[in-house]
Structure formats: structure tokens, C-alpha cells
Short mmCIF file of C-alpha atoms in Angstrom, two decimals:
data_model
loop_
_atom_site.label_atom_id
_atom_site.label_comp_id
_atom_site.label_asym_id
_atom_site.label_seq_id
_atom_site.Cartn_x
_atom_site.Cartn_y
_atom_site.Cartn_z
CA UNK L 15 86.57 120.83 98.59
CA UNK L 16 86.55 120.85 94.67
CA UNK L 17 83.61 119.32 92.81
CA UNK L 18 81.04 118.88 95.55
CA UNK L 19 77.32 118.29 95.59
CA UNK L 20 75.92 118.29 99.37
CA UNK L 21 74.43 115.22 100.68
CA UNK L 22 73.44 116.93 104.20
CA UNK L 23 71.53 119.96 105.25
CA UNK L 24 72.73 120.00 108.48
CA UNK L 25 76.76 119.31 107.40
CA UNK L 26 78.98 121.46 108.61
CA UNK L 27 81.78 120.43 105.89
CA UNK L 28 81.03 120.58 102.20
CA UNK L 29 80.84 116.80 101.21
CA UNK L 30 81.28 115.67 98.10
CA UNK L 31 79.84 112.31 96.30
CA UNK L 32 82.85 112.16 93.33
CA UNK L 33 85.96 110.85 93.83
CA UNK L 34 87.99 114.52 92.07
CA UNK L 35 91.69 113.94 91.55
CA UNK L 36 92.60 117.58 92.92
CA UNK L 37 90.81 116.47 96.07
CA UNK L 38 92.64 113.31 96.78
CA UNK L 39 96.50 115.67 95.63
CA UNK L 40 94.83 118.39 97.85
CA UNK L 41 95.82 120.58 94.58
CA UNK L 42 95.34 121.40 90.96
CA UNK L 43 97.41 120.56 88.48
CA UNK L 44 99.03 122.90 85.94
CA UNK L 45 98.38 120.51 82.78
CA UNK L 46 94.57 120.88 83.62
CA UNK L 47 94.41 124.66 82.97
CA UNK L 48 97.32 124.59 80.16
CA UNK L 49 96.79 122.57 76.94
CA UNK L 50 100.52 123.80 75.85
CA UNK L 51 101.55 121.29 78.62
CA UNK L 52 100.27 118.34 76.87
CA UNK L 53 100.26 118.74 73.33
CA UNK L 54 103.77 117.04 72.54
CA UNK L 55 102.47 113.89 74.21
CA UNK L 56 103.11 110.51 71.78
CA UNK L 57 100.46 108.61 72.90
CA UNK L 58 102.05 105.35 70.83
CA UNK L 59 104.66 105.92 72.72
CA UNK L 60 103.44 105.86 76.03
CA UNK L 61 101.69 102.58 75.22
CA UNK L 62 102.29 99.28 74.58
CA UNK L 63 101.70 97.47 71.03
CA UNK L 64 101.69 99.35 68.10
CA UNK L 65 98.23 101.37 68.29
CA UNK L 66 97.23 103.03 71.84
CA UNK L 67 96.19 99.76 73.72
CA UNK L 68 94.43 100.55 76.72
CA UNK L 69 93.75 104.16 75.77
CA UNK L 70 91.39 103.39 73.28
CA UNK L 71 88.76 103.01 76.31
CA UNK L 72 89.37 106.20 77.87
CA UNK L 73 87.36 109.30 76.32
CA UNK L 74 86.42 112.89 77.61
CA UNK L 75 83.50 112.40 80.06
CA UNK L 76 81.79 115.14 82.41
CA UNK L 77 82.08 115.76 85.76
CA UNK L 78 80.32 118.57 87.98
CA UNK L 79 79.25 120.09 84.45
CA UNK L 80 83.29 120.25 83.52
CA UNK L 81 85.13 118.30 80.95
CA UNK L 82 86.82 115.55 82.54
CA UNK L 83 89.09 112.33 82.14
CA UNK L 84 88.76 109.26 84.36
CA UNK L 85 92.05 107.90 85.98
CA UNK L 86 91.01 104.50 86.53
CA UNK L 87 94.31 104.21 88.73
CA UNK L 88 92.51 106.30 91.72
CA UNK L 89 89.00 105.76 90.51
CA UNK L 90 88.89 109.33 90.48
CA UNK L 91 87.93 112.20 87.64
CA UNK L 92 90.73 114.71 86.76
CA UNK L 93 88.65 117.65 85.01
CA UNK L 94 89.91 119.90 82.42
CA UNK L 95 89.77 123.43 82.92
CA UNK L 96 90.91 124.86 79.01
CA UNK L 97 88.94 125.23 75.83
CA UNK L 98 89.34 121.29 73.94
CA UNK L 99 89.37 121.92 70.38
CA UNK L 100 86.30 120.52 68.67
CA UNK L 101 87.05 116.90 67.49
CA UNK L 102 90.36 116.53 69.49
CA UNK L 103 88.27 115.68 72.65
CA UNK L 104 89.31 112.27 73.43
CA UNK L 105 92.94 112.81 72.29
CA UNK L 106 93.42 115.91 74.54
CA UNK L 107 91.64 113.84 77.32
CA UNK L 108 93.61 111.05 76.78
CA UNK L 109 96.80 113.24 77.10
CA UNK L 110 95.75 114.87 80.08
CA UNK L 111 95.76 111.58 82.00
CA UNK L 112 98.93 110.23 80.75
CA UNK L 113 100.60 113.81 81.86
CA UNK L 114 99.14 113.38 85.00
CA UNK L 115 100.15 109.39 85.20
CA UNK L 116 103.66 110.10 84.35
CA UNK L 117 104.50 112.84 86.11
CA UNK L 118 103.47 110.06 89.44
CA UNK L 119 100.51 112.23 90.46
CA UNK L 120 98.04 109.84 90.12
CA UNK L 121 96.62 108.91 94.09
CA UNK L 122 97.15 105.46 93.78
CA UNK L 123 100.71 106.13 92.77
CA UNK L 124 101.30 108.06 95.96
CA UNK L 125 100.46 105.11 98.02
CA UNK L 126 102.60 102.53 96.85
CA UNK L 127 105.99 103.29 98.39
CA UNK L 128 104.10 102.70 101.54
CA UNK L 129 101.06 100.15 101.03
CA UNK L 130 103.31 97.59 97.98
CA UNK L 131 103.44 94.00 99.29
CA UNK L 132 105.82 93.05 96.17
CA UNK L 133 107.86 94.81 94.22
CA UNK L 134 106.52 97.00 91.54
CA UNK L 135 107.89 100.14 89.30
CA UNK L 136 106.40 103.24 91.25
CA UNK L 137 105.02 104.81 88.12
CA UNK L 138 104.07 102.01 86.21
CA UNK L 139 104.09 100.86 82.93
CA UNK L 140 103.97 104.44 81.23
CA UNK L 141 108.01 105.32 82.78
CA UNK L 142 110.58 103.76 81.48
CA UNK L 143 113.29 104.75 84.27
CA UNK L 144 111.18 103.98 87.44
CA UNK L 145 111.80 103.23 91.00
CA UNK L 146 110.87 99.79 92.21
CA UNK L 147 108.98 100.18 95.40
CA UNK L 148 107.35 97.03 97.79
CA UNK L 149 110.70 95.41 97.94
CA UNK L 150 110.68 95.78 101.58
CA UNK L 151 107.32 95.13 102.76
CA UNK L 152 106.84 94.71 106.42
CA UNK L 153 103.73 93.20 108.11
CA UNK L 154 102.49 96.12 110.75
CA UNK L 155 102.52 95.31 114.01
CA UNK L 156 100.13 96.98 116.68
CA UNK L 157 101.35 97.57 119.60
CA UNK L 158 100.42 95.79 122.55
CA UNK L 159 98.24 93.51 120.52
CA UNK L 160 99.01 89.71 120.79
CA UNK L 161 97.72 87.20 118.67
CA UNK L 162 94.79 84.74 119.92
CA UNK L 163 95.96 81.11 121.28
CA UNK L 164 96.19 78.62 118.01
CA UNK L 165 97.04 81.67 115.45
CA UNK R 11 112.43 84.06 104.46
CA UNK R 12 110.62 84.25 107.92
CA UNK R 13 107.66 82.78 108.47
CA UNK R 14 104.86 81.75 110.65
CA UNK R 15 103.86 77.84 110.98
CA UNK R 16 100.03 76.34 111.12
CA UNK R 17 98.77 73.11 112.38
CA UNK R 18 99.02 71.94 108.80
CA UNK R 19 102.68 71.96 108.60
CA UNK R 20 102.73 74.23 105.49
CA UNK R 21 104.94 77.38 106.62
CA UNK R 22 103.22 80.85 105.54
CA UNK R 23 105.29 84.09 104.96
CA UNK R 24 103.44 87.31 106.24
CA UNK R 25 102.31 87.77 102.85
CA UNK R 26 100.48 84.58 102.26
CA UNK R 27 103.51 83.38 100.24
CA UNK R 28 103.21 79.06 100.95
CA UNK R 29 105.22 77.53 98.17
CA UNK R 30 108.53 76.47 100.12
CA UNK R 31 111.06 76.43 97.38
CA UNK R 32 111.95 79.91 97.01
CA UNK R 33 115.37 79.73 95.46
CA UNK R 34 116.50 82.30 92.15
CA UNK R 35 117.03 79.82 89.53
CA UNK R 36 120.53 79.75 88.54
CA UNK R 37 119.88 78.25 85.18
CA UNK R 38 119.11 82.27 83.43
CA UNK R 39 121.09 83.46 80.21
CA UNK R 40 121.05 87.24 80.05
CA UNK R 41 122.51 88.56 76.56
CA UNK R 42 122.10 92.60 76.84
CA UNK R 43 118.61 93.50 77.45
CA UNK R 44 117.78 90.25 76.86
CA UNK R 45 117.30 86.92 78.97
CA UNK R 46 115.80 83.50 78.74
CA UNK R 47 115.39 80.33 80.71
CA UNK R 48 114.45 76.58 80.83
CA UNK R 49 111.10 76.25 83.92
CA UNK R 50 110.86 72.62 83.15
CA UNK R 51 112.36 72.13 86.98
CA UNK R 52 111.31 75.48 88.30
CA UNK R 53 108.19 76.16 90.84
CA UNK R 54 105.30 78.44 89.35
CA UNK R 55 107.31 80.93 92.54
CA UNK R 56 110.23 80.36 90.82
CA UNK R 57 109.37 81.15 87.64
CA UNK R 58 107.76 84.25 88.40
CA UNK R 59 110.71 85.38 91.12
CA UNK R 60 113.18 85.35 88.06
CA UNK R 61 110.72 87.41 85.87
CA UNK R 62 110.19 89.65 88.34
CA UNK R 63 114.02 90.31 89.16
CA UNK R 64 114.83 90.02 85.58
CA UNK R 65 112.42 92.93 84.27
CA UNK R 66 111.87 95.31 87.42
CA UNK R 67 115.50 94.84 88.87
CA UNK R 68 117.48 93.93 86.10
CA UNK R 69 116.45 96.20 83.63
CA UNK R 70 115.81 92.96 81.10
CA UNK R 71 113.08 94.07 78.32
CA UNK R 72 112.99 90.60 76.36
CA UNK R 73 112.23 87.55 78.52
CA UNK R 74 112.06 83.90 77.31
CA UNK R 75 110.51 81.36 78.82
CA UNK R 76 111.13 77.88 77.83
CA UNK R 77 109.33 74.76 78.94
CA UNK R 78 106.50 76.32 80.58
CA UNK R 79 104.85 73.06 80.88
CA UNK R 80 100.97 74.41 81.66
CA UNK R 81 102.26 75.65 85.01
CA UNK R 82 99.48 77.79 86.42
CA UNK R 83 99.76 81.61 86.79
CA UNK R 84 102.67 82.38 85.31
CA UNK R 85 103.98 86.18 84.21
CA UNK R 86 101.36 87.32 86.99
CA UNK R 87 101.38 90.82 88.33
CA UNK R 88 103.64 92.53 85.92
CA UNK R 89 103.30 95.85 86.04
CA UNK R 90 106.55 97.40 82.91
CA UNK R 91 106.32 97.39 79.51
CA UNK R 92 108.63 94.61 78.58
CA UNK R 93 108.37 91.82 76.00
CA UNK R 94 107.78 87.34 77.42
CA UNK R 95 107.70 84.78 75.50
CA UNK R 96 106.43 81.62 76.04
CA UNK R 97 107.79 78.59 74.04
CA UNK R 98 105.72 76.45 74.98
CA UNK R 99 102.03 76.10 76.91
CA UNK R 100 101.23 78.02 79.87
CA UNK R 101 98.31 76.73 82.25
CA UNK R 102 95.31 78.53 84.05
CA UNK R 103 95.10 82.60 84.81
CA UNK R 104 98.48 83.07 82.79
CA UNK R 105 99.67 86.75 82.50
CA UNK R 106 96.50 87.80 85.14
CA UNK R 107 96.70 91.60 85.99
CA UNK R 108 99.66 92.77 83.97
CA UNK R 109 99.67 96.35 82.95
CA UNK R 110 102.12 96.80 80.13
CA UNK R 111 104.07 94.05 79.04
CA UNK R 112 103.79 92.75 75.14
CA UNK R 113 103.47 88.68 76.30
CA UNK R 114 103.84 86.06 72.98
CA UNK R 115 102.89 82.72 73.74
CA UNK R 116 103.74 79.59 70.94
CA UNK R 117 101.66 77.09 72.63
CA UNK R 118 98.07 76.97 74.06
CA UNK R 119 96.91 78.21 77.34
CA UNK R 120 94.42 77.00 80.13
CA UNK R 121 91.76 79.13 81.21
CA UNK R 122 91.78 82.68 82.62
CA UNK R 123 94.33 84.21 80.43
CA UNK R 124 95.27 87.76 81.10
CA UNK R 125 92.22 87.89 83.59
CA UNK R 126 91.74 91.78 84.48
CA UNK R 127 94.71 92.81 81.89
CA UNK R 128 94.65 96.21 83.05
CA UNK R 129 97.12 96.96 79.46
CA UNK R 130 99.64 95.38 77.27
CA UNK R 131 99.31 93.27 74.10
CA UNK R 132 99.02 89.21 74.86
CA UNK R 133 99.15 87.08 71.60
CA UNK R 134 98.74 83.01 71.94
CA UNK R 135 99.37 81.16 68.67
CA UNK R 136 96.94 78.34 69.29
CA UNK R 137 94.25 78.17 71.52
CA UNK R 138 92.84 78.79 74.68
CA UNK R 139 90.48 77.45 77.61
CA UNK R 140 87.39 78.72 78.83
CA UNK R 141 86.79 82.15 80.60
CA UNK R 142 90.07 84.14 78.01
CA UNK R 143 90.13 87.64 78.99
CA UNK R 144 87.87 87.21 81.85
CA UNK R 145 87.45 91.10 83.72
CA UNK R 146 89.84 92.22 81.12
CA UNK R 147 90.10 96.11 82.11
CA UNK R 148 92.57 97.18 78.66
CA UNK R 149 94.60 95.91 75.78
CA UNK R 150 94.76 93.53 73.26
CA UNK R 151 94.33 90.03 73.81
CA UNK R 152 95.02 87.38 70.50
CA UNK R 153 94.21 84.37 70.39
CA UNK R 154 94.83 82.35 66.77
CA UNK R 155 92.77 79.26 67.63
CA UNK R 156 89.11 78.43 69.35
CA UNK R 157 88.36 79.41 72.72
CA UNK R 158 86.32 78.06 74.83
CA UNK R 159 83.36 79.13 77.26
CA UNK R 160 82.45 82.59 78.59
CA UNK R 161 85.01 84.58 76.74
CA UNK R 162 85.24 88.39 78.00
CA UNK R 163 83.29 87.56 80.85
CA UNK R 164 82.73 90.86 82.85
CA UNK R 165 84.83 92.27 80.34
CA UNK R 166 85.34 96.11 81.28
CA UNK R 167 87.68 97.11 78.23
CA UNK R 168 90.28 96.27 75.92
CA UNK R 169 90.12 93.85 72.63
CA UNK R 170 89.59 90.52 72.60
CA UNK R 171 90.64 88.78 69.13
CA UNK R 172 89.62 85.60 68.36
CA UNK R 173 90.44 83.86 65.09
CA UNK R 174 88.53 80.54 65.30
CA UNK R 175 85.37 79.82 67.00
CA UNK R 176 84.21 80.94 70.55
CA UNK R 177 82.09 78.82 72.98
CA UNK R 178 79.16 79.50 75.16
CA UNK R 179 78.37 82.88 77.15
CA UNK R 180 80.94 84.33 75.01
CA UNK R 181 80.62 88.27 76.25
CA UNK R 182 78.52 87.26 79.60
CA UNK R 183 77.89 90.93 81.32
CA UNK R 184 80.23 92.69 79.16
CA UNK R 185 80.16 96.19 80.59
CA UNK R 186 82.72 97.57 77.46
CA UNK R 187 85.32 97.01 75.50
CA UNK R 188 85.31 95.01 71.98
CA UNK R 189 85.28 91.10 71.08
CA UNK R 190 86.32 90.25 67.64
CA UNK R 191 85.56 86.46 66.62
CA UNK R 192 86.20 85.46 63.28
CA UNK R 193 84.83 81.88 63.53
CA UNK R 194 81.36 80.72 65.29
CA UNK R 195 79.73 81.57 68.30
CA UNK R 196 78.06 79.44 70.76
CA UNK R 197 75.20 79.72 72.47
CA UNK R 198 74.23 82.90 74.86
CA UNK R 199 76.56 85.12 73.02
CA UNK R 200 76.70 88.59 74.98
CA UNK R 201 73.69 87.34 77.90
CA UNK R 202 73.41 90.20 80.07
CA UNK R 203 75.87 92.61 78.28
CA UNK R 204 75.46 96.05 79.82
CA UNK R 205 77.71 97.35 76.94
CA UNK R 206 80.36 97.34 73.97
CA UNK R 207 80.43 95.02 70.80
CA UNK R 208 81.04 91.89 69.50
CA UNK R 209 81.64 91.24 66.29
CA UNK R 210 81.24 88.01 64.89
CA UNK R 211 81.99 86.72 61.54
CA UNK R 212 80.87 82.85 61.63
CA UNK R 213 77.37 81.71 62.54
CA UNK R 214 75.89 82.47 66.04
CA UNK R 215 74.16 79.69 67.87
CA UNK R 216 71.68 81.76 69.90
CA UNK R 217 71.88 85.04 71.53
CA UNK R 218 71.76 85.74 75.13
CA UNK R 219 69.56 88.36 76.81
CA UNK R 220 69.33 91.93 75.58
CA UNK R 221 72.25 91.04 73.06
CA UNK R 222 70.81 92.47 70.08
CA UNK R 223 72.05 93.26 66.65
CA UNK R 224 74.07 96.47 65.97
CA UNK R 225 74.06 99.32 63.30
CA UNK R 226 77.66 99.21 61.69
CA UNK R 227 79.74 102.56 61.72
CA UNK R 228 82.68 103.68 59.76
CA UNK R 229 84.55 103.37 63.28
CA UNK R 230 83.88 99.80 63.23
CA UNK R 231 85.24 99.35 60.02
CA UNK R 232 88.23 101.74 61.23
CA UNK R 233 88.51 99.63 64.23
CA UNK R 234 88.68 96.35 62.53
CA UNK R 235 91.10 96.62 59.70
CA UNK R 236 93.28 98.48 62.44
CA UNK R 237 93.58 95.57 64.81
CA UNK R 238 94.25 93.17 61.81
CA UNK R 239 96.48 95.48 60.16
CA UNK R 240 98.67 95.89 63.35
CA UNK R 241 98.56 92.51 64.32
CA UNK R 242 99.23 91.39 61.13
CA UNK R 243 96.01 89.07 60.55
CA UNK R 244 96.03 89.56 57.06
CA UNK R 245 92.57 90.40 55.41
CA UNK R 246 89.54 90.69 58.08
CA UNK R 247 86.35 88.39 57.24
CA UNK R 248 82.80 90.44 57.07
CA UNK R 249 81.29 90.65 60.17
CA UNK R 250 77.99 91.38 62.20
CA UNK R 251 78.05 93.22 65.01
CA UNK R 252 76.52 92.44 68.52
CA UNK R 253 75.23 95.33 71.46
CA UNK R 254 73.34 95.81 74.57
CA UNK R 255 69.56 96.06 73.63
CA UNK R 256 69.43 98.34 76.38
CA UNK R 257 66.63 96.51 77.77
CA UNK R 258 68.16 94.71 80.86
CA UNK R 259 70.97 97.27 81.78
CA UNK R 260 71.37 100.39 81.09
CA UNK R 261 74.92 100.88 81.61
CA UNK R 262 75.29 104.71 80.21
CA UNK R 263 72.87 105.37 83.19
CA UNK R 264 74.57 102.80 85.79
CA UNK R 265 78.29 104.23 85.19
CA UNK R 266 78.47 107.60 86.37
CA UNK R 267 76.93 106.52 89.48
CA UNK R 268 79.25 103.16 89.83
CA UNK R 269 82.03 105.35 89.71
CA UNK R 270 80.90 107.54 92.80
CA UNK R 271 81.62 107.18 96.57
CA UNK R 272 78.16 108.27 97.94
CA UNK R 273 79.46 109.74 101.96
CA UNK R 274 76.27 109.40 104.00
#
């Protein structure tokens, strides 16, 4: 498991107390080893209003002793493995997450098709061709349970 | 749609859904990419349903409301970038959790507006009740008139603008983001604040706990003639700006931690 810091002596599985994007994909991604892969992202253009809106909160943190960006979408860090050119750091980190956003790799993304209650654009607000999931929401049933008298 | 009765009569879908009248209005003009309607006889479900359909099924980018007549929670939950405008006054916890849409309203709104915006741009041309922007997580938020009480509570990001005067608790346990209030504060402004600024160009009644006064940078004065410039304010007013005295919270400490899942 990526990222980990042991919380047990006696565990026999690394545990880990951060929530690591490449954990929760069970991979890593190309765009965090490759800065060519995110350099021709228009950040005004992935976000509404005319300056970058919600971006302007999200800046290049540190995670495990690694550069890192956090997706607040899966409450999870997505570290940066290339060199970040000295005063581009939030701008590269801020690129990095809306690669990884867009291309629907985000966690929380993944879970939507199944978990949606209403209907919602699969990759949210930063697509603009996007697949409305939740339209078909079914409450699950488990079998062989009944519910109690008066419910 | 289906759904499941209680000894109160009201019928319940499996989804919690209780308003009964769950008919598409038929009274919406679409022009292109464009659509608008009249909710002076449309249900708060109503109202919503045909936003909804309009923007995520449609493929509508320019939504007008008309008549909202302070219905509560209305544009709630949308998740596109799209444009909605109100003509006319919402009520309470209008535009809550939208991420994306750019939301114009030409009226005043209750309280709660665009509670836990996640992103998006929401402009009201008058003013607004008590608790604007409460939880707001990212965006802009506008409002050209006084608020009232507890503005930004719990605020966790974005931009609050405010072009008039803001009431008490303004910036109670902001954790980050920025609050820009042209007018007056009230009293309490930023009590508990674990982090971010508030800038405030009128008088400030009293200040709350650990809300101390801040040492001005070049970004703030990039910041502020930004937001004005792009949302055409004309010339900002001189401000002082507010932070966490670090005394109470100390939230570049707390975070890292608050954003771990500790596995025992």
C-alpha cells in the first residue's frame, strides 16, 4: 500500500493513516510522474466565472514527505512524483487535480453510477459532455429481511 | 412514482421525496441553449425538477427563472456549469451545494444562500438574510446589499463579497477562504476563526475571539482589485484586514490531521 505509516507492531498488513488517491484507484496515474501531461491545462477554462473560482483554495501541500494536491472530491492526497518548477507550485498542483478530475479518476467519481440517488453529470462540473448517472436509483433490498410491524 | 404510506397520511418515495405534486411544468420556453419559466404556480419540487431536466438532460446552459416568490431551496444540488437567473427573490438555503453553475439573482434572498457552495459564481443584486455562505467550501459569492448575521459561518473556502454592511458573528469559525465587506461589521467579527481573512472596509463593532488584525500583502491587494475588477465593482474602498490570532486554534496544525483516517 502506497504512502503508509504503521499504526501496529503486531500488523500483519501495512496500514496506512492517509487517505492516497493511488490507493483508493489501486494504481498510479501517468499525469503524476509526467508534467508534459498537464501543462496545456486552461485552468479558466475548466472553471466557472472569469478567474479560477474554487481553485484559488487548492495549493501544493505535502504528503509522506512528497509533493502533493488534495482532491477534496475523495478526501484523499494525489502526490506528485516530477520536479515542480520553482514558483509554478500551486499552478502545476492545481493542474494535476483537474487532469485527474476530468479524466473521471477521482474515487468519488467512481462511485456514483452506483451509490447517485438523483441525477447528476458523472464527472461533474469540470466536463462539458458528461453522462448523467442516479437517474435510476433503486432502494436495496436485503433479502429475506422484512420490515418491523408499523414501518 | 411509488411510494410507501405513514400513519400521517403524507406518502414518502424511497428517497425521502414527500412533496406530492410531482408534475414537469408545462409552462417552459426553450430558445436554443436557452430556457425560462414563470414558478409563481410551481412547487419548490417543481421548480427544481424542470432545472434539473432542463440543464443535466436537456443540455440547456441559460436558465430563467421568473417569479420565484421566496420559495425555499431553490437551484439546490446542481452539480454543471450552467448559467440561472432569478428575476425575482428566492427564499432560505437558495442555490445550497451547487458545484459549477454561474447563478444571478435580481431580488433579495432569505438565509443560507449557497450553503456549502462547493464552486460556481452566485451574484444577488440586493440583499441577503442571515447565515450567506454558511460552510461555503469554493467560489464566489456577491452580494450588493447588507447581510445579515453570521456570514461565512464555518466557512471552509471560496469568496464571500459583501458590498454593504455585515451583521453579527460575521466569519464565526472560519477555517479558510476570504470575506470581503465593504460596509460595517457587527459585533464578534471572525469569533473563533481557525483561519483565512476578512477584510473590512467600514467600522467594526467588536472583534470576536482570537480575530486579530492582519499584516497586508501585495497578494491582498492582488486579490482585491481582482475580484472587483472581474465582477465589475468598480473601484475597491481601503480596507483592514482580519486573521486567526492563532491563539484559540491552530488550524495549520489541526488540518493535516483532520484530513486523515486514523485505522486502529
Amino acid at each position: 500500500m502506497a504512502g503508509s505509516a504503521s499504526t501496529g507492531e503486531s500488523s500483519r498488513e501495512t496500514r496506512t493513516v492517509a487517505i492516497d488517491a493511488e490507493v483508493l484507484a489501486g494504481k498510479r496515474f501517468a499525469y503524476q510522474e509526467d508534467m508534459s501531461l498537464v501543462e496545456d491545462i486552461d485552468l479558466l477554462a475548466a472553471t466557472p466565472g472569469p478567474d479560477i473560482n474554487w481553485l484559488e483554495d487548492i495549493t501544493l501541500l505535502e504528503e509522506d514527505g512528497v509533493p502533493a494536491v488534495f482532491d477534496r472530491y475523495s478526501n484523499s492526497f494525489l502526490k506528485i512524483y516530477f520536479d515542480i518548477p520553482s514558483g509554478r507550485e500551486d499552478e502545476i498542483a492545481r493542474k494535476v487535480l483537474i487532469k485527474h478530475l476530468t479524466d473521471g479518476n477521482s474515487y468519488g467519481i467512481t462511485l456514483k453510477d452506483i451509490h447517485c440517488k438523483f441525477p447528476q453529470v458523472e464527472l461533474g462540473p469540470w466536463v462539458d459532455e458528461s453522462a448523467v448517472v442516479g437517474t435510476d436509483w433503486r432502494q436495496p433490498v436485503l433479502e429475506g429481511w422484512t420490515a418491523p410491524a408499523g414501518h | 412514482m411509488p411510494g410507501s404510506g405513514s400513519r400521517s397520511g403524507v406518502s414518502y418515495d424511497a428517497r425521502g421525496l414527500v412533496e406530492p405534486h410531482a408534475d414537469m411544468p408545462d409552462n417552459i420556453e426553450v430558445d436554443g441553449s436557452r430556457a425560462r419559466f414563470d414558478a409563481t404556480d410551481l412547487t419548490i419540487r417543481q421548480i427544481n425538477m424542470a432545472l434539473r431536466k432542463l440543464i443535466y438532460n436537456d443540455g440547456i446552459a441559460d436558465v430563467t427563472v421568473l417569479n420565484p416568490a421566496s420559495k425555499h431551496s431553490l437551484a439546490v444540488g446542481i452539480l454543471k456549469r450552467c448559467r440561472i437567473h432569478f428575476e425575482g427573490s428566492p427564499g432560505w438555503f437558495a442555490c445550497g451545494l451547487i458545484d459549477g453553475p454561474e447563478v444571478t439573482i435580481n431580488g433579495r434572498v432569505g438565509w443560507s444562500v449557497a450553503e456549502n457552495m462547493m464552486s460556481g459564481v452566485v451574484t444577488i443584486e440586493r440583499s441577503a438574510g442571515s447565515l450567506t455562505g454558511a460552510a461555503i467550501r469554493g467560489g464566489d459569492l456577491i452580494v450588493k446589499g447588507d447581510v445579515g448575521a453570521r456570514t461565512g459561518i464555518d466557512q471552509k473556502g471560496g469568496t464571500i463579497i459583501v458590498t454593504g454592511d455585515v451583521g453579527i458573528n460575521t466569519g464565526f469559525m472560519m477555517q479558510r477562504g476570504r470575506q470581503i465587506i465593504c460596509g460595517n461589521a457587527g459585533m464578534n467579527l471572525g469569533d473563533s476563526m481557525y483561519d483565512g481573512s476578512i477584510y473590512v472596509a467600514g467600522k467594526v463593532r467588536s472583534l470576536g475571539v482570537d480575530c486579530v488584525p492582519g499584516e497586508w500583502t501585495d497578494a491582498d491587494t492582488e486579490l482585491i482589485e481582482r475580484k472587483f475588477r472581474v465582477h465589475n465593482l468598480g473601484e475597491p474602498p481601503t480596507f483592514e484586514k482580519f486573521v486567526c490570532g492563532q491563539q484559540l486554534h491552530n488550524y495549520d496544525a489541526l488540518e493535516p490531521s483532520e484530513r486523515k483516517l486514523v485505522i486502529h
